[in-house]
Amino acid sequence: MTRRRTVVAVAATVGVLAAPTWLWQASLLPSSYAATDMGYVDDGRAAPGSGSGSGSGSAPPGAVHDHTAPGGGSRSVEQLTAPADRSADVTVELVVREETITLADGTSVEGYTVNGASPGPVIRAREGDLVEARLVNESVPDGATLHWHGIDVPNAADGVAGVTQDAVPPGGTFTYRFVADRPGTYWYHAHQMSHEQVRRGLLGALVVEPAAPSAQPADDVVALVHLYDGVRTVNGSPGDTHVDAAPGADVRVRVINSDNASVQVWVDGAPFRLTAIDGTDVHEPGLVEGRSVEVTAGGRADLVVTTPADGSGARVELGGTAAVVLGPPGAAPPAARPPRDRVDPLSYGTPAPLGFDPAAATRTFEYRVGRRPGFLDGRPGMWWTVNGHLYPDVPMFMVTEGDVVRVAISNGTGAVHPMHLHGHHAVVLSRDGVAATGSPWVVDSLDVGVGESYEIAFVADNPGIWMDHCHNLPHAAEGLVAHLMYEGVTTPFRLGGDNRPE
Amino acid sequence: MRSVYKVLAALIAIEVAIQAAVMVYAIAGLGLYIEGGGVLDAAAVESGETLFPELIGLILHGLNGMFVIPALALVLLIVSFFAKVPGGVRMAAVVLGLVVLQVLLGMFLHGMSWLGLLHGLNALALFGTAVVAARRVPRADVPVEQRTRQSALT
């Protein structure tokens, strides 16, 4: 009797432990693997409409090997470069080190620098320029790369360790070449161990000025917002940063949010226009008063502020803990309470042609963010899921060059996810089923709030293997990463080992 | 095995009490931080920095709630198969069920704050169930022969 009881007890124990043990074992990642071997193919050809997405085109993990195009022939990401025979218009060397960062107020922070400072130098190019940036890793021990956030670079210059290049070890170099073909505000940052390296300062701003200089105000200020050890800074300066501006002048303030969650931006003392989002001009932006602009993590917002004619100045508040003060020397405009209302880009500005027809989509995907307990590479925890699947068993969104792609993004978790698609800009079609009515809202970084759903569309016009991930970078490290992949593109680089892009 | 069962059940009850304590500690610290002029926004919350020392309470709450307590509840269930505690398996299963419910409520209250009310109430239910489970293990009234065996096991 006792023996039988013991057998039953042992059997019950095995029963209780079998599922977690199997899940743990199944979650272990190989020491290295190609991005192209991850997950299962989602070819976006399933009947349109949500609900059908999760299993569509499902294939067993590891079955994604042969991506040769129907016509035969495949291209490596290394071949997807800017014209090799064109000489560079802007050349910059960026030396990265692990060292102490000294902020403008004298505070020291342990982190990473670019050319001896953090943030690194502002790179300025003119529309159409070929930019050549040479990364030199002097002493970042885990290796480094540079990703050109928001610029639709050729895939070889995307800077994702393990997908488009190997992480550059200390003593190594890598040259990025791309044409800065869209004027706007951008930034560059590490995409190796990015959840740690970006937070600790491996980043900088990049501005592409329009070919016709008269197209914008002469006064142009970069405001790169970053938290160092929990202290908010603008271009590395905590607190207020004064910028000289004549009374009645138009000043373009290029806000870059390099943190892991959104920042509210508002202006005290003057109205403003939100003239660009993520490097794309807003069509006929209206005057904004008493409302704030939410800048997505990784996103940018250009505000044109007209300083008061009486010389009293204006405060561009960045989250309420740092500000850019615009005005004549000595101007000290008072801080006001943060506005409750926000500019909603869904209805801001006026409509304009998109340049393509989202209704003629040839691929339709679902990107459903969820969360559930499980194992990620053997570690138990609550992990993010994409269409119900844990990393690395996530969908591989397959497209062909020329496809019109629609993606329904939804967030069923209790956290906000700033979703960032590399190499492309997408137009927002609707939020929670409400169609966009304002200017085309074109994004590369889109905050998907708790319970929200968005529909976006873009043209697949930049072949490669592109990360499509959450820019709350610890979330990416927790598995919130998928890829957009063009048929016929392969990569010789491997994830795992020294390449940890998240 | 019976005392292992008892200790585990008691540990779960203690852990639930700790969960309540560290949470209030963190909220008190948050209040102090804001009263002292501290500003919190989404980017600051997600920065991963310890903005005020009592934030450790939130971190402990998360680690305890998502890893330690579920692991204890799972081990309690396994131990219950061997422990021959009257109704012990059923109680351990109820404890595990309440733990799972609690974790789910904790996850989803970030989207629906009213679930926080249930999270708080379910903590009391879990605490009570764990105490009852611990008390199911007979103590003074067990036969001498069995008590000896029990102590030999522990």
Tab-separated table of C-alpha atoms in Angstrom, chain A residues 296-453:
chain	number	residue	atom	x	y	z
A	296	THR	CA	8.108	58.013	-28.434
A	297	ALA	CA	11.171	56.212	-27.138
A	298	GLY	CA	13.614	56.319	-30.035
A	299	GLY	CA	11.358	58.820	-31.830
A	300	ARG	CA	11.923	62.436	-32.769
A	301	ALA	CA	9.721	65.510	-32.897
A	302	ASP	CA	10.657	68.828	-34.513
A	303	LEU	CA	8.957	71.836	-32.938
A	304	VAL	CA	9.082	75.277	-34.487
A	305	VAL	CA	8.695	77.820	-31.714
A	306	THR	CA	8.196	81.531	-32.343
A	307	THR	CA	9.821	83.347	-29.443
A	308	PRO	CA	7.715	86.141	-27.879
A	309	ALA	CA	8.228	89.556	-29.472
A	310	ASP	CA	8.675	91.165	-26.047
A	311	GLY	CA	11.905	89.254	-25.430
A	312	SER	CA	10.532	87.282	-22.487
A	313	GLY	CA	11.626	83.979	-24.026
A	314	ALA	CA	10.034	80.536	-24.157
A	315	ARG	CA	10.696	77.280	-22.325
A	316	VAL	CA	10.646	74.023	-24.246
A	317	GLU	CA	9.966	71.599	-21.423
A	318	LEU	CA	11.366	68.115	-21.875
A	319	GLY	CA	9.494	65.900	-19.448
A	320	GLY	CA	9.393	68.690	-16.860
A	321	THR	CA	12.865	67.915	-15.525
A	322	ALA	CA	14.960	69.527	-18.247
A	323	ALA	CA	14.273	72.369	-20.646
A	324	VAL	CA	15.624	74.370	-23.537
A	325	VAL	CA	15.164	78.081	-22.852
A	326	LEU	CA	14.889	80.148	-26.026
A	327	GLY	CA	15.306	83.895	-25.871
A	328	PRO	CA	17.698	86.818	-25.543
A	329	PRO	CA	20.484	86.376	-22.983
A	330	GLY	CA	19.047	86.487	-19.483
A	331	ALA	CA	15.515	85.602	-20.520
A	332	ALA	CA	13.917	83.494	-17.784
A	333	PRO	CA	10.381	82.596	-18.790
A	334	PRO	CA	8.473	81.004	-15.903
A	335	ALA	CA	7.664	77.302	-15.960
A	336	ALA	CA	3.989	76.449	-16.203
A	337	ARG	CA	2.092	73.322	-15.236
A	338	PRO	CA	2.268	70.506	-17.750
A	339	PRO	CA	-0.746	70.537	-20.077
A	340	ARG	CA	-3.213	67.704	-19.698
A	341	ASP	CA	-4.089	67.508	-23.363
A	342	ARG	CA	-1.814	66.096	-26.011
A	343	VAL	CA	-1.383	66.680	-29.691
A	344	ASP	CA	-2.832	63.623	-31.379
A	345	PRO	CA	-0.882	63.014	-34.591
A	346	LEU	CA	-3.807	60.935	-35.831
A	347	SER	CA	-5.751	64.131	-36.479
A	348	TYR	CA	-3.009	66.803	-36.523
A	349	GLY	CA	-2.247	68.669	-39.761
A	350	THR	CA	-4.089	68.121	-43.012
A	351	PRO	CA	-4.169	65.129	-45.383
A	352	ALA	CA	-1.736	64.804	-48.270
A	353	PRO	CA	-1.041	62.056	-50.790
A	354	LEU	CA	0.769	59.051	-49.304
A	355	GLY	CA	2.569	58.123	-52.505
A	356	PHE	CA	1.162	54.598	-52.439
A	357	ASP	CA	-2.147	52.860	-51.914
A	358	PRO	CA	-2.412	50.937	-48.633
A	359	ALA	CA	-5.656	49.376	-49.894
A	360	ALA	CA	-3.632	47.574	-52.552
A	361	ALA	CA	-1.593	45.721	-49.935
A	362	THR	CA	0.108	42.585	-51.174
A	363	ARG	CA	1.191	41.439	-47.710
A	364	THR	CA	-0.811	41.693	-44.496
A	365	PHE	CA	0.771	40.884	-41.176
A	366	GLU	CA	-0.268	40.825	-37.589
A	367	TYR	CA	2.209	41.835	-34.858
A	368	ARG	CA	0.453	40.992	-31.639
A	369	VAL	CA	2.479	41.699	-28.512
A	370	GLY	CA	1.629	39.528	-25.522
A	371	ARG	CA	3.230	38.285	-22.367
A	372	ARG	CA	3.330	34.942	-20.660
A	373	PRO	CA	5.406	32.864	-18.283
A	374	GLY	CA	7.969	30.608	-19.839
A	375	PHE	CA	11.633	30.117	-20.462
A	376	LEU	CA	13.910	32.303	-22.575
A	377	ASP	CA	17.161	30.512	-23.260
A	378	GLY	CA	16.590	28.466	-20.115
A	379	ARG	CA	15.762	31.440	-17.878
A	380	PRO	CA	12.311	31.287	-16.297
A	381	GLY	CA	10.307	34.497	-16.288
A	382	MET	CA	7.462	36.489	-17.721
A	383	TRP	CA	8.470	37.044	-21.313
A	384	TRP	CA	7.046	39.031	-24.207
A	385	THR	CA	5.465	37.148	-27.058
A	386	VAL	CA	4.873	37.977	-30.708
A	387	ASN	CA	1.647	36.466	-32.038
A	388	GLY	CA	1.674	34.168	-29.007
A	389	HIS	CA	5.182	32.861	-29.614
A	390	LEU	CA	8.195	33.295	-27.386
A	391	TYR	CA	11.570	34.323	-28.807
A	392	PRO	CA	13.148	32.860	-30.900
A	393	ASP	CA	10.065	31.071	-32.221
A	394	VAL	CA	8.690	34.365	-33.542
A	395	PRO	CA	7.280	35.115	-36.982
A	396	MET	CA	9.642	36.013	-39.814
A	397	PHE	CA	7.683	38.559	-41.858
A	398	MET	CA	8.563	37.749	-45.459
A	399	VAL	CA	8.243	40.309	-48.253
A	400	THR	CA	9.461	40.901	-51.769
A	401	GLU	CA	10.740	44.224	-53.043
A	402	GLY	CA	7.805	46.338	-54.200
A	403	ASP	CA	5.243	44.810	-51.884
A	404	VAL	CA	2.755	47.093	-50.207
A	405	VAL	CA	2.684	45.871	-46.634
A	406	ARG	CA	0.069	46.375	-43.950
A	407	VAL	CA	0.773	45.479	-40.337
A	408	ALA	CA	-1.791	45.337	-37.542
A	409	ILE	CA	0.098	45.945	-34.309
A	410	SER	CA	-1.664	45.320	-31.032
A	411	ASN	CA	-0.594	45.349	-27.423
A	412	GLY	CA	-2.250	42.944	-25.008
A	413	THR	CA	0.263	43.509	-22.235
A	414	GLY	CA	0.332	45.871	-19.282
A	415	ALA	CA	3.270	47.878	-20.634
A	416	VAL	CA	3.703	50.399	-23.445
A	417	HIS	CA	5.782	49.224	-26.395
A	418	PRO	CA	7.566	51.750	-28.631
A	419	MET	CA	7.820	49.627	-31.761
A	420	HIS	CA	10.695	50.367	-34.124
A	421	LEU	CA	11.003	49.005	-37.640
A	422	HIS	CA	14.464	49.301	-39.145
A	423	GLY	CA	15.109	50.495	-42.681
A	424	HIS	CA	11.579	51.719	-43.429
A	425	HIS	CA	9.066	54.385	-42.581
A	426	ALA	CA	5.448	53.412	-42.159
A	427	VAL	CA	2.314	55.518	-42.305
A	428	VAL	CA	-0.242	55.119	-39.524
A	429	LEU	CA	-3.629	54.220	-41.016
A	430	SER	CA	-5.670	53.873	-37.852
A	431	ARG	CA	-5.594	53.541	-34.094
A	432	ASP	CA	-8.136	51.348	-32.289
A	433	GLY	CA	-10.140	51.264	-35.501
A	434	VAL	CA	-10.289	55.067	-35.859
A	435	ALA	CA	-8.855	56.120	-39.200
A	436	ALA	CA	-6.181	58.800	-39.430
A	437	THR	CA	-7.614	62.133	-40.565
A	438	GLY	CA	-4.667	64.505	-40.256
A	439	SER	CA	-1.371	64.808	-42.057
A	440	PRO	CA	0.154	61.520	-43.117
A	441	TRP	CA	1.631	60.321	-39.809
A	442	VAL	CA	4.851	58.660	-40.859
A	443	VAL	CA	6.854	56.878	-38.192
A	444	ASP	CA	9.820	54.660	-37.554
A	445	SER	CA	9.092	54.498	-33.817
A	446	LEU	CA	5.484	54.088	-32.706
A	447	ASP	CA	4.240	53.968	-29.134
A	448	VAL	CA	1.663	51.202	-28.840
A	449	GLY	CA	-0.079	51.807	-25.528
A	450	VAL	CA	-1.674	49.273	-23.219
A	451	GLY	CA	-4.608	47.671	-25.009
A	452	GLU	CA	-4.069	49.762	-28.132
A	453	SER	CA	-3.993	48.563	-31.702
